[in-house]
């Protein structure tokens, strides 16, 4: 006999109740814990941001 899996539908209040600094996302009533971005991720993001900004500046945007 199969048993139904018990699921909890979390709300934004549950996210706000997490400890300060805890990174999490609320998607479809489920909380997903997130790791902090790595240094490499931040460096790549900075390069990408600069390239996009340079492109927009070049288009007088």
Tab-separated table of N, CA and C in Angstrom:
chain	number	residue	atom	x	y	z
A	1	UNK	N	0.848	-1.177	0.000
A	1	UNK	CA	0.000	0.000	0.000
A	1	UNK	C	0.891	1.237	0.000
A	2	UNK	N	0.612	2.143	-0.897
A	2	UNK	CA	1.392	3.381	-1.000
A	2	UNK	C	0.787	4.449	-0.096
A	3	UNK	N	1.664	5.208	0.508
A	3	UNK	CA	1.218	6.307	1.359
A	3	UNK	C	1.484	7.623	0.652
A	4	UNK	N	0.567	8.556	0.813
A	4	UNK	CA	0.757	9.882	0.227
A	4	UNK	C	1.875	10.595	0.976
A	5	UNK	N	2.729	11.229	0.214
A	5	UNK	CA	3.822	11.981	0.831
A	5	UNK	C	3.263	13.267	1.429
A	6	UNK	N	3.600	13.515	2.681
A	6	UNK	CA	3.124	14.727	3.351
A	6	UNK	C	3.975	15.906	2.895
A	7	UNK	N	3.327	16.920	2.385
A	7	UNK	CA	4.043	18.119	1.960
A	7	UNK	C	3.497	19.316	2.716
A	8	UNK	N	4.363	20.259	2.949
A	8	UNK	CA	3.986	21.496	3.616
A	8	UNK	C	4.043	22.617	2.601
A	9	UNK	N	3.007	23.412	2.548
A	9	UNK	CA	3.019	24.593	1.693
A	9	UNK	C	3.485	25.773	2.531
A	10	UNK	N	4.708	26.187	2.285
A	10	UNK	CA	5.298	27.297	3.018
A	10	UNK	C	4.809	28.618	2.437
A	11	UNK	N	4.927	29.670	3.230
A	11	UNK	CA	4.502	31.002	2.807
A	11	UNK	C	5.661	31.976	2.970
A	12	UNK	N	5.438	33.191	2.540
A	12	UNK	CA	6.462	34.230	2.661
A	12	UNK	C	6.813	34.476	4.130
A	13	UNK	N	5.852	34.266	5.023
A	13	UNK	CA	6.135	34.431	6.448
A	13	UNK	C	7.199	33.432	6.911
A	14	UNK	N	7.179	32.229	6.335
A	14	UNK	CA	8.198	31.232	6.677
A	14	UNK	C	9.575	31.681	6.202
A	15	UNK	N	9.638	32.312	5.057
A	15	UNK	CA	10.912	32.839	4.551
A	15	UNK	C	11.415	33.935	5.492
A	16	UNK	N	10.522	34.846	5.882
A	16	UNK	CA	10.918	35.938	6.779
A	16	UNK	C	11.348	35.420	8.151
A	17	UNK	N	10.876	34.250	8.542
A	17	UNK	CA	11.216	33.683	9.848
A	17	UNK	C	12.581	32.990	9.855
A	18	UNK	N	13.201	32.828	8.701
A	18	UNK	CA	14.524	32.200	8.645
A	18	UNK	C	15.557	33.108	9.307
A	19	UNK	N	16.634	32.535	9.805
A	19	UNK	CA	17.684	33.351	10.431
A	19	UNK	C	18.274	34.355	9.439
A	20	UNK	N	18.709	35.504	9.944
A	20	UNK	CA	19.340	36.511	9.094
A	20	UNK	C	20.519	35.895	8.354
A	21	UNK	N	20.624	36.226	7.083
A	21	UNK	CA	21.726	35.724	6.280
A	21	UNK	C	21.439	34.396	5.603
A	22	UNK	N	20.360	33.727	5.985
A	22	UNK	CA	20.007	32.452	5.357
A	22	UNK	C	19.415	32.733	3.980
A	23	UNK	N	20.004	32.161	2.955
A	23	UNK	CA	19.554	32.378	1.586
A	23	UNK	C	18.582	31.269	1.203
A	24	UNK	N	17.389	31.657	0.743
A	24	UNK	CA	16.386	30.670	0.356
A	24	UNK	C	15.439	31.286	-0.661
A	25	UNK	N	14.802	30.407	-1.436
A	25	UNK	CA	13.777	30.822	-2.389
A	25	UNK	C	12.490	30.085	-2.048
A	26	UNK	N	11.377	30.744	-2.307
A	26	UNK	CA	10.065	30.139	-2.122
A	26	UNK	C	9.457	29.943	-3.503
A	27	UNK	N	9.276	28.686	-3.894
A	27	UNK	CA	8.720	28.367	-5.208
A	27	UNK	C	7.587	27.365	-5.044
A	28	UNK	N	6.410	27.751	-5.467
A	28	UNK	CA	5.242	26.866	-5.406
A	28	UNK	C	5.049	26.251	-4.025
A	29	UNK	N	5.225	27.057	-2.992
A	29	UNK	CA	4.988	26.602	-1.633
A	29	UNK	C	6.112	25.784	-1.024
A	30	UNK	N	7.224	25.647	-1.720
A	30	UNK	CA	8.368	24.892	-1.214
A	30	UNK	C	9.544	25.835	-0.992
A	31	UNK	N	10.301	25.605	0.065
A	31	UNK	CA	11.485	26.409	0.354
A	31	UNK	C	12.707	25.659	-0.161
A	32	UNK	N	13.520	26.354	-0.936
A	32	UNK	CA	14.763	25.801	-1.462
A	32	UNK	C	15.917	26.625	-0.905
A	33	UNK	N	16.797	25.966	-0.158
A	33	UNK	CA	17.953	26.649	0.408
A	33	UNK	C	18.975	26.903	-0.693
A	34	UNK	N	19.642	28.044	-0.618
A	34	UNK	CA	20.594	28.448	-1.648
A	34	UNK	C	21.972	28.651	-1.037
A	35	UNK	N	22.974	28.246	-1.781
A	35	UNK	CA	24.357	28.516	-1.375
A	35	UNK	C	24.721	29.927	-1.816
A	36	UNK	N	25.654	30.528	-1.127
A	36	UNK	CA	26.146	31.847	-1.537
A	36	UNK	C	26.916	31.694	-2.848
A	37	UNK	N	26.879	32.720	-3.710
A	37	UNK	CA	27.626	32.625	-4.963
A	37	UNK	C	29.126	32.552	-4.698
A	38	UNK	N	29.810	31.792	-5.543
A	38	UNK	CA	31.257	31.650	-5.386
A	38	UNK	C	31.969	32.890	-5.919
A	39	UNK	N	33.242	33.001	-5.594
A	39	UNK	CA	34.045	34.125	-6.089
A	39	UNK	C	34.097	34.106	-7.618
A	40	UNK	N	34.272	32.919	-8.196
A	40	UNK	CA	34.321	32.807	-9.658
A	40	UNK	C	32.999	33.272	-10.274
A	41	UNK	N	31.890	32.902	-9.676
A	41	UNK	CA	30.579	33.329	-10.155
A	41	UNK	C	30.489	34.858	-10.152
A	42	UNK	N	30.925	35.478	-9.068
A	42	UNK	CA	30.866	36.931	-8.954
A	42	UNK	C	31.762	37.606	-9.996
A	43	UNK	N	32.938	37.041	-10.252
A	43	UNK	CA	33.843	37.613	-11.249
A	43	UNK	C	33.235	37.532	-12.647
A	44	UNK	N	32.663	36.386	-12.994
A	44	UNK	CA	32.027	36.219	-14.304
A	44	UNK	C	30.843	37.170	-14.435
A	45	UNK	N	30.066	37.304	-13.389
A	45	UNK	CA	28.927	38.218	-13.405
A	45	UNK	C	29.380	39.653	-13.647
A	46	UNK	N	30.468	40.069	-13.010
A	46	UNK	CA	31.002	41.417	-13.210
A	46	UNK	C	31.448	41.646	-14.643
A	47	UNK	N	32.121	40.655	-15.238
A	47	UNK	CA	32.560	40.766	-16.636
A	47	UNK	C	31.353	40.872	-17.560
A	48	UNK	N	30.363	40.031	-17.343
A	48	UNK	CA	29.153	40.051	-18.167
A	48	UNK	C	28.429	41.389	-18.044
A	49	UNK	N	28.297	41.886	-16.821
A	49	UNK	CA	27.655	43.183	-16.595
A	49	UNK	C	28.370	44.283	-17.372
A	50	UNK	N	29.704	44.301	-17.298
A	50	UNK	CA	30.485	45.340	-17.981
A	50	UNK	C	30.305	45.258	-19.494
A	51	UNK	N	30.295	44.050	-20.055
A	51	UNK	CA	30.118	43.885	-21.499
A	51	UNK	C	28.741	44.381	-21.942
A	52	UNK	N	27.719	44.063	-21.180
A	52	UNK	CA	26.370	44.526	-21.519
A	52	UNK	C	26.292	46.043	-21.398
A	53	UNK	N	26.862	46.606	-20.338
A	53	UNK	CA	26.847	48.062	-20.150
A	53	UNK	C	27.603	48.758	-21.274
A	54	UNK	N	28.754	48.218	-21.680
A	54	UNK	CA	29.517	48.805	-22.789
A	54	UNK	C	28.714	48.765	-24.082
A	55	UNK	N	28.018	47.667	-24.331
A	55	UNK	CA	27.196	47.544	-25.539
A	55	UNK	C	26.088	48.599	-25.541
A	56	UNK	N	25.405	48.736	-24.419
A	56	UNK	CA	24.316	49.719	-24.322
A	56	UNK	C	24.864	51.133	-24.481
A	57	UNK	N	25.993	51.428	-23.845
A	57	UNK	CA	26.611	52.752	-23.978
A	57	UNK	C	26.989	53.028	-25.426
A	58	UNK	N	27.447	52.014	-26.153
A	58	UNK	CA	27.822	52.164	-27.553
A	58	UNK	C	26.638	52.431	-28.462
A	59	UNK	N	25.448	52.084	-28.009
A	59	UNK	CA	24.220	52.311	-28.781
A	59	UNK	C	23.517	53.590	-28.331
A	60	UNK	N	24.203	54.401	-27.531
A	60	UNK	CA	23.624	55.631	-26.966
A	60	UNK	C	22.364	55.325	-26.167
A	61	UNK	N	22.382	54.225	-25.480
A	61	UNK	CA	21.199	53.784	-24.750
A	61	UNK	C	21.212	54.164	-23.340
